Amino acid sequence: MSILVTGGAGYIGSHTVVELLNNDYDVVIVDDFSNSHPTVLERIKELTGKTFTFYELNLLDKEGLHKVFQENDIEAVIHFAGFKAVGESVSIPLEYYHNNVTGTIILLEVMKEFNVKNIVFSSSATVYGMDNKAPFTEDMPTSATNPYGYTKVFIEHILEDLAVADNEWSPILLRYFNPIGAHESGRIGEDPNDTPNNLMPYITQVAVEKLEKLSVYGDDYDTPDGTGVRDYIHVVDLAKGHLKALDYSLNHTGAQAINLGTGEGYSVLDVVHAFEKANDIKIPYEIVERRPGDIAVGYADPNKAKELLGWEAEHSLEDMCRTSWKWQKNNPQGYNN
Ligand code: WQD
């Protein structure tokens, strides 16, 4: 029996595949390399000493996906594949809705055809929108402020409705907070296609002098130092949370939304200072205007993951800063080295 990992060559996907292989799961990856690189597959084999089945495939290719299920005995799916850039989603909404939502519906149709009803879905804390007050709990209403966020809200509803219509389905909707950091080896990590949107990859590209300085998006929020507060979680902790969610999905039915966060909020300047201290590097920055759509404070109530999955984050902010830098320093051009 195999675990199908869509988007398994991506940042979170690759870290999760490493954990799956290290725990003796049989893995099938589908990825179209739209936000990842073939080198990742070699690095996964290097880190685990194991191999896996791979198909270069976009989920919109229903025939190709059907072949994957025909050729492999899939027992569950971990679904990462999707476009994820907030700003880009505003300028090309149709591409985001088609790729993320239609692609997921096609995946679910093929799963249904092969009677595979266990799925762990890569959702996001972005579904908590602008109106909820941290700490966020899974029962809070969901909303979005951009097409990317709406794809996550819509897919959560699709999975919940599916589980109501057919009680054999077991969808686990993992709401990631802010994944950062990298595998201890420094051999896999976050490698954005263009100029990074997210904080940590921007910081590491300033540190490696690919970018000149960090723009801090506003210091007039109602937070201790005025800069935005988020719940940063080490990508390896996140990956391990997926194995716990997979096990839960395989042994239960019904839809469950679960936060994967630390429950600890850090400001932008907290992260900058932690990075500087952990790596003995100065990060030049400039305070600029707020970024439209940003919330002031977001962090998880992590209790449901602890109670339901027996999972909690273990890595410190220092670990996240140290491993982010180790990845970037060893791979200044990302996977294009
Ligand atoms: C974090 C903090 C910024 C960049 C988004 C998506 C979420 C997920 C993670 C995909 C904020 C500040 C950032 C910079 C800055 N994405 N910042 N300068 O916005 O919390 O979440 O990314 O799965 O779905 O919503 O993450 O890293 O962009 O920002 O000051 O150059 O850093 O204002 O306070 P965010 P982020």
Short mmCIF file of C-alpha atoms and ligand atoms in Angstrom, two decimals:
data_model
loop_
_atom_site.label_atom_id
_atom_site.label_comp_id
_atom_site.label_asym_id
_atom_site.label_seq_id
_atom_site.Cartn_x
_atom_site.Cartn_y
_atom_site.Cartn_z
CA MET A 1 0.00 0.00 0.00
CA SER A 2 1.36 3.44 -0.93
CA ILE A 3 0.86 7.04 0.15
CA LEU A 4 0.33 9.42 -2.76
CA VAL A 5 1.95 12.82 -2.09
CA THR A 6 0.81 15.52 -4.51
CA GLY A 7 3.33 18.38 -4.68
CA GLY A 8 5.86 16.11 -2.97
CA ALA A 9 8.83 17.92 -4.58
CA GLY A 10 7.86 21.21 -2.91
CA TYR A 11 9.14 22.80 0.30
CA ILE A 12 6.74 21.18 2.78
CA GLY A 13 6.07 18.19 0.54
CA SER A 14 9.74 17.18 0.33
CA HIS A 15 10.23 17.43 4.10
CA THR A 16 7.11 15.28 4.59
CA VAL A 17 8.30 12.67 2.04
CA VAL A 18 11.61 12.40 3.97
CA GLU A 19 9.67 11.67 7.17
CA LEU A 20 7.39 9.16 5.38
CA LEU A 21 10.35 7.26 3.89
CA ASN A 22 12.22 7.32 7.21
CA ASN A 23 9.11 5.70 8.73
CA ASP A 24 9.05 2.97 6.05
CA TYR A 25 6.02 4.20 4.14
CA ASP A 26 5.88 3.40 0.43
CA VAL A 27 5.58 6.76 -1.39
CA VAL A 28 4.31 7.88 -4.79
CA ILE A 29 4.95 11.54 -5.68
CA VAL A 30 3.17 13.54 -8.36
CA ASP A 31 4.53 17.02 -9.05
CA ASP A 32 4.56 19.33 -12.11
CA PHE A 33 7.65 21.28 -10.93
CA SER A 34 5.72 24.58 -11.23
CA ASN A 35 7.09 25.56 -7.80
CA SER A 36 9.78 22.95 -7.23
CA HIS A 37 12.83 21.39 -8.89
CA PRO A 38 13.84 17.86 -10.06
CA THR A 39 16.99 18.10 -7.90
CA VAL A 40 14.76 17.79 -4.82
CA LEU A 41 14.01 14.18 -5.77
CA GLU A 42 17.73 13.32 -5.73
CA ARG A 43 18.18 15.08 -2.38
CA ILE A 44 15.30 13.05 -0.85
CA LYS A 45 16.95 9.80 -2.00
CA GLU A 46 20.31 11.02 -0.64
CA LEU A 47 18.85 11.90 2.77
CA THR A 48 16.82 8.72 3.25
CA GLY A 49 18.75 6.12 1.25
CA LYS A 50 15.35 5.12 -0.10
CA THR A 51 13.53 5.48 -3.36
CA PHE A 52 9.94 6.20 -4.38
CA THR A 53 7.75 6.28 -7.49
CA PHE A 54 7.52 9.63 -9.29
CA TYR A 55 5.20 11.04 -11.97
CA GLU A 56 5.69 14.52 -13.47
CA LEU A 57 2.04 15.48 -13.59
CA ASN A 58 -0.41 18.33 -12.98
CA LEU A 59 -3.65 17.25 -11.27
CA LEU A 60 -5.69 18.72 -14.12
CA ASP A 61 -4.43 15.76 -16.21
CA LYS A 62 -7.20 13.35 -15.14
CA GLU A 63 -6.03 10.61 -17.50
CA GLY A 64 -2.51 10.80 -16.11
CA LEU A 65 -3.80 10.75 -12.56
CA HIS A 66 -6.01 7.76 -13.34
CA LYS A 67 -2.87 5.93 -14.51
CA VAL A 68 -1.14 6.69 -11.20
CA PHE A 69 -3.97 5.01 -9.28
CA GLN A 70 -4.08 2.12 -11.75
CA GLU A 71 -0.35 1.47 -11.42
CA ASN A 72 -0.07 1.89 -7.64
CA ASP A 73 -2.02 0.58 -4.67
CA ILE A 74 -2.81 3.95 -3.05
CA GLU A 75 -4.29 3.83 0.47
CA ALA A 76 -4.20 7.55 1.28
CA VAL A 77 -3.29 10.92 -0.21
CA ILE A 78 -1.37 13.84 1.27
CA HIS A 79 -2.36 16.77 -0.94
CA PHE A 80 0.13 19.68 -1.14
CA ALA A 81 -0.07 20.53 -4.85
CA GLY A 82 -1.34 24.06 -5.45
CA PHE A 83 -0.32 27.60 -6.27
CA LYS A 84 0.39 29.55 -3.08
CA ALA A 85 1.38 33.17 -3.74
CA VAL A 86 -1.13 35.58 -2.18
CA GLY A 87 -0.21 38.58 -4.35
CA GLU A 88 -0.06 36.56 -7.58
CA SER A 89 -3.51 35.10 -6.89
CA VAL A 90 -5.00 38.61 -7.01
CA SER A 91 -3.62 39.20 -10.51
CA ILE A 92 -4.44 35.76 -11.99
CA PRO A 93 -7.49 34.49 -10.03
CA LEU A 94 -8.78 32.15 -12.75
CA GLU A 95 -5.47 30.28 -12.91
CA TYR A 96 -5.54 29.93 -9.08
CA TYR A 97 -9.15 28.69 -8.91
CA HIS A 98 -8.63 26.30 -11.82
CA ASN A 99 -5.29 24.90 -10.70
CA ASN A 100 -6.13 24.63 -6.98
CA VAL A 101 -9.88 23.93 -6.86
CA THR A 102 -10.51 22.10 -10.15
CA GLY A 103 -7.27 20.18 -9.63
CA THR A 104 -8.46 19.06 -6.18
CA ILE A 105 -11.90 18.07 -7.50
CA ILE A 106 -10.25 15.92 -10.18
CA LEU A 107 -8.06 14.31 -7.52
CA LEU A 108 -11.11 13.56 -5.36
CA GLU A 109 -13.04 12.12 -8.34
CA VAL A 110 -10.20 9.72 -9.13
CA MET A 111 -9.80 8.82 -5.44
CA LYS A 112 -13.53 8.03 -5.29
CA GLU A 113 -13.29 5.87 -8.41
CA PHE A 114 -10.57 3.79 -6.73
CA ASN A 115 -12.33 3.84 -3.36
CA VAL A 116 -9.53 5.82 -1.68
CA LYS A 117 -11.18 8.03 0.95
CA ASN A 118 -8.30 9.05 3.24
CA ILE A 119 -6.82 12.47 2.53
CA VAL A 120 -4.65 14.95 4.44
CA PHE A 121 -5.08 18.40 2.92
CA SER A 122 -2.58 21.27 3.04
CA SER A 123 -4.78 24.10 4.28
CA SER A 124 -3.60 27.33 5.87
CA ALA A 125 -4.17 29.68 8.79
CA THR A 126 -5.07 32.20 6.11
CA VAL A 127 -8.63 30.76 6.30
CA TYR A 128 -9.04 32.55 9.66
CA GLY A 129 -9.29 35.77 7.66
CA MET A 130 -9.24 39.27 9.16
CA ASP A 131 -12.07 39.05 11.71
CA ASN A 132 -11.05 36.32 14.16
CA LYS A 133 -8.98 37.10 17.27
CA ALA A 134 -5.90 35.00 18.07
CA PRO A 135 -5.38 32.39 19.42
CA PHE A 136 -7.25 30.83 16.52
CA THR A 137 -9.38 27.72 17.23
CA GLU A 138 -10.66 25.33 14.59
CA ASP A 139 -14.34 26.14 15.29
CA MET A 140 -13.93 29.79 14.24
CA PRO A 141 -15.63 30.98 11.02
CA THR A 142 -13.42 30.93 7.92
CA SER A 143 -13.02 33.60 5.25
CA ALA A 144 -10.36 35.04 2.98
CA THR A 145 -9.05 38.31 1.59
CA ASN A 146 -7.58 36.99 -1.68
CA PRO A 147 -8.17 34.26 -4.29
CA TYR A 148 -5.37 32.08 -2.87
CA GLY A 149 -7.04 32.16 0.55
CA TYR A 150 -10.45 31.46 -1.01
CA THR A 151 -9.08 28.34 -2.73
CA LYS A 152 -8.19 27.00 0.72
CA VAL A 153 -11.64 27.96 2.12
CA PHE A 154 -13.46 26.38 -0.84
CA ILE A 155 -11.43 23.15 -0.73
CA GLU A 156 -12.08 22.83 3.01
CA HIS A 157 -15.83 23.10 2.32
CA ILE A 158 -15.62 20.57 -0.52
CA LEU A 159 -13.89 18.05 1.76
CA GLU A 160 -16.32 18.65 4.64
CA ASP A 161 -19.34 18.29 2.31
CA LEU A 162 -17.87 15.08 0.87
CA ALA A 163 -17.54 13.60 4.36
CA VAL A 164 -21.19 14.47 5.08
CA ALA A 165 -22.38 12.88 1.83
CA ASP A 166 -20.30 9.73 2.33
CA ASN A 167 -19.31 8.90 5.90
CA GLU A 168 -16.47 6.65 4.75
CA TRP A 169 -14.38 9.74 3.85
CA SER A 170 -11.72 10.84 6.31
CA PRO A 171 -10.39 14.28 5.25
CA ILE A 172 -7.96 15.98 7.66
CA LEU A 173 -7.60 19.71 6.92
CA LEU A 174 -4.26 20.85 8.31
CA ARG A 175 -4.17 24.62 8.87
CA TYR A 176 -0.50 25.55 8.70
CA PHE A 177 0.64 28.69 10.43
CA ASN A 178 3.97 30.03 9.18
CA PRO A 179 6.32 27.23 8.11
CA ILE A 180 10.03 28.18 8.13
CA GLY A 181 13.35 26.39 8.67
CA ALA A 182 14.85 23.43 6.85
CA HIS A 183 16.04 19.85 7.30
CA GLU A 184 19.06 19.65 9.67
CA SER A 185 21.27 18.54 6.76
CA GLY A 186 20.79 21.81 4.87
CA ARG A 187 20.19 19.73 1.71
CA ILE A 188 16.47 20.57 1.27
CA GLY A 189 14.76 23.87 2.00
CA GLU A 190 12.54 26.66 0.76
CA ASP A 191 13.47 27.79 -2.77
CA PRO A 192 10.99 30.44 -4.03
CA ASN A 193 10.78 30.85 -7.81
CA ASP A 194 11.11 34.63 -7.76
CA THR A 195 11.64 37.34 -5.15
CA PRO A 196 10.28 35.82 -1.92
CA ASN A 197 6.89 36.96 -0.66
CA ASN A 198 7.40 35.40 2.77
CA LEU A 199 9.53 36.76 5.59
CA MET A 200 12.14 34.08 6.25
CA PRO A 201 13.21 33.34 2.66
CA TYR A 202 13.49 37.11 2.17
CA ILE A 203 15.72 37.37 5.26
CA THR A 204 17.96 34.51 4.11
CA GLN A 205 18.36 36.08 0.66
CA VAL A 206 19.41 39.34 2.34
CA ALA A 207 21.86 37.32 4.48
CA VAL A 208 23.37 35.68 1.38
CA GLU A 209 23.47 39.16 -0.23
CA LYS A 210 21.13 38.20 -3.05
CA LEU A 211 18.81 41.01 -1.85
CA GLU A 212 19.92 44.33 -0.41
CA LYS A 213 17.69 44.78 2.67
CA LEU A 214 14.44 43.62 4.24
CA SER A 215 11.36 45.85 4.01
CA VAL A 216 9.43 45.52 7.26
CA TYR A 217 5.76 45.96 6.35
CA GLY A 218 4.61 48.41 9.00
CA ASP A 219 5.55 49.08 12.63
CA ASP A 220 2.26 50.69 13.67
CA TYR A 221 0.30 47.56 14.52
CA ASP A 222 -1.09 47.04 18.02
CA THR A 223 1.75 44.67 18.99
CA PRO A 224 4.67 44.96 21.47
CA ASP A 225 7.07 46.41 18.88
CA GLY A 226 4.49 47.53 16.30
CA THR A 227 5.41 44.88 13.71
CA GLY A 228 3.20 41.95 12.67
CA VAL A 229 3.03 38.89 14.92
CA ARG A 230 2.86 35.34 13.51
CA ASP A 231 3.13 31.73 14.68
CA TYR A 232 6.31 30.38 13.05
CA ILE A 233 6.60 26.61 12.94
CA HIS A 234 9.63 24.51 11.93
CA VAL A 235 8.95 22.70 8.65
CA VAL A 236 10.19 19.40 10.15
CA ASP A 237 7.65 19.71 12.99
CA LEU A 238 5.04 20.39 10.32
CA ALA A 239 6.15 17.32 8.34
CA LYS A 240 5.90 15.12 11.43
CA GLY A 241 2.41 16.49 12.05
CA HIS A 242 1.42 15.12 8.64
CA LEU A 243 2.40 11.59 9.63
CA LYS A 244 0.25 11.87 12.74
CA ALA A 245 -2.63 13.24 10.64
CA LEU A 246 -2.19 10.42 8.10
CA ASP A 247 -2.40 7.82 10.86
CA TYR A 248 -5.51 9.54 12.25
CA SER A 249 -7.14 9.60 8.80
CA LEU A 250 -6.43 5.90 8.23
CA ASN A 251 -8.07 5.00 11.55
CA HIS A 252 -11.07 7.32 11.66
CA THR A 253 -13.81 8.73 9.41
CA GLY A 254 -15.26 12.23 9.16
CA ALA A 255 -13.67 15.61 8.43
CA GLN A 256 -11.38 17.30 10.98
CA ALA A 257 -9.79 20.76 10.68
CA ILE A 258 -6.62 20.88 12.78
CA ASN A 259 -4.18 23.75 13.46
CA LEU A 260 -0.48 23.01 13.03
CA GLY A 261 1.21 25.82 14.93
CA THR A 262 3.27 26.34 18.08
CA GLY A 263 0.79 28.62 19.89
CA GLU A 264 3.64 31.15 20.25
CA GLY A 265 3.56 34.50 18.41
CA TYR A 266 6.73 36.31 17.31
CA SER A 267 6.95 39.74 15.65
CA VAL A 268 8.85 40.49 12.46
CA LEU A 269 11.60 42.17 14.48
CA ASP A 270 11.69 39.23 16.93
CA VAL A 271 12.47 37.00 13.93
CA VAL A 272 15.05 39.40 12.51
CA HIS A 273 16.85 39.63 15.86
CA ALA A 274 16.63 35.86 16.44
CA PHE A 275 18.12 35.25 12.99
CA GLU A 276 20.94 37.74 13.63
CA LYS A 277 21.73 36.14 17.00
CA ALA A 278 21.53 32.53 15.80
CA ASN A 279 23.77 33.13 12.80
CA ASP A 280 25.90 36.12 13.88
CA ILE A 281 24.78 38.04 10.78
CA LYS A 282 23.42 41.60 10.53
CA ILE A 283 20.18 41.93 8.57
CA PRO A 284 19.69 45.47 7.22
CA TYR A 285 16.03 46.50 7.17
CA GLU A 286 13.79 49.47 6.54
CA ILE A 287 10.33 50.07 8.01
CA VAL A 288 7.88 50.70 5.14
CA GLU A 289 4.10 50.87 4.69
CA ARG A 290 1.86 48.01 5.82
CA ARG A 291 1.20 45.28 3.22
CA PRO A 292 -2.51 45.30 2.20
CA GLY A 293 -4.39 42.25 3.52
CA ASP A 294 -1.98 41.58 6.41
CA ILE A 295 -3.47 40.92 9.83
CA ALA A 296 -1.74 42.34 12.90
CA VAL A 297 -1.60 39.20 15.03
CA GLY A 298 -2.07 35.53 14.13
CA TYR A 299 -1.16 32.47 16.16
CA ALA A 300 -2.66 29.05 16.86
CA ASP A 301 -4.45 27.43 19.72
CA PRO A 302 -2.51 24.15 19.24
CA ASN A 303 -4.55 22.03 21.66
CA LYS A 304 -6.68 20.06 19.18
CA ALA A 305 -3.55 18.71 17.44
CA LYS A 306 -2.16 17.68 20.82
CA GLU A 307 -5.39 15.99 21.93
CA LEU A 308 -6.42 14.37 18.64
CA LEU A 309 -3.03 13.60 17.04
CA GLY A 310 -0.71 13.49 20.05
CA TRP A 311 1.43 16.05 18.19
CA GLU A 312 3.08 19.29 19.25
CA ALA A 313 5.84 21.42 17.79
CA GLU A 314 9.28 20.82 19.31
CA HIS A 315 11.74 23.11 17.49
CA SER A 316 12.65 26.58 18.77
CA LEU A 317 12.78 29.84 16.83
CA GLU A 318 16.57 29.56 17.09
CA ASP A 319 16.42 26.14 15.34
CA MET A 320 14.23 27.64 12.61
CA CYS A 321 16.64 30.56 12.05
CA ARG A 322 19.74 28.35 12.15
CA THR A 323 18.43 25.73 9.70
CA SER A 324 16.96 28.36 7.34
CA TRP A 325 20.39 29.92 7.10
CA LYS A 326 22.21 26.57 6.76
CA TRP A 327 20.02 25.71 3.74
CA GLN A 328 20.50 29.14 2.10
CA LYS A 329 24.25 29.35 2.85
CA ASN A 330 24.86 25.86 1.36
CA ASN A 331 22.57 26.56 -1.61
CA PRO A 332 22.93 30.28 -2.47
CA GLN A 333 21.10 29.70 -5.79
CA GLY A 334 18.59 27.29 -4.24
CA TYR A 335 18.31 24.07 -6.28
CA ASN A 336 19.82 25.79 -9.32
CA ASN A 337 23.30 25.59 -7.85
C1 WQD B 1 4.89 37.20 7.89
C2 WQD B 1 5.08 38.56 8.55
C3 WQD B 1 4.47 40.38 7.12
C4 WQD B 1 7.69 39.68 4.19
C5 WQD B 1 1.34 33.98 4.20
C6 WQD B 1 0.08 33.33 3.67
C7 WQD B 1 -0.09 31.96 4.27
C8 WQD B 1 1.15 31.16 4.01
C9 WQD B 1 2.33 31.85 4.66
C10 WQD B 1 1.21 29.98 1.93
C11 WQD B 1 3.94 39.52 8.27
C12 WQD B 1 5.97 40.41 7.42
C13 WQD B 1 6.84 39.57 5.27
C14 WQD B 1 8.54 40.82 4.07
C15 WQD B 1 7.65 41.66 6.13
N1 WQD B 1 1.38 31.08 2.62
N2 WQD B 1 6.83 40.54 6.23
N3 WQD B 1 8.50 41.76 5.05
O1 WQD B 1 1.54 36.76 5.40
O2 WQD B 1 1.67 35.56 7.65
O3 WQD B 1 1.20 34.25 5.57
O4 WQD B 1 2.45 33.14 4.02
O5 WQD B 1 0.91 28.89 2.25
O6 WQD B 1 -1.19 31.32 3.67
O7 WQD B 1 -1.04 34.12 4.07
O8 WQD B 1 3.47 35.21 5.95
O9 WQD B 1 5.90 35.43 5.68
O10 WQD B 1 4.39 36.72 4.11
O11 WQD B 1 4.60 37.42 6.50
O12 WQD B 1 7.63 42.55 7.01
O13 WQD B 1 9.34 40.97 3.09
O14 WQD B 1 6.26 39.17 8.01
O15 WQD B 1 3.92 41.69 7.14
O16 WQD B 1 3.75 40.33 9.42
P1 WQD B 1 1.92 35.56 6.19
P2 WQD B 1 4.65 36.18 5.47
#
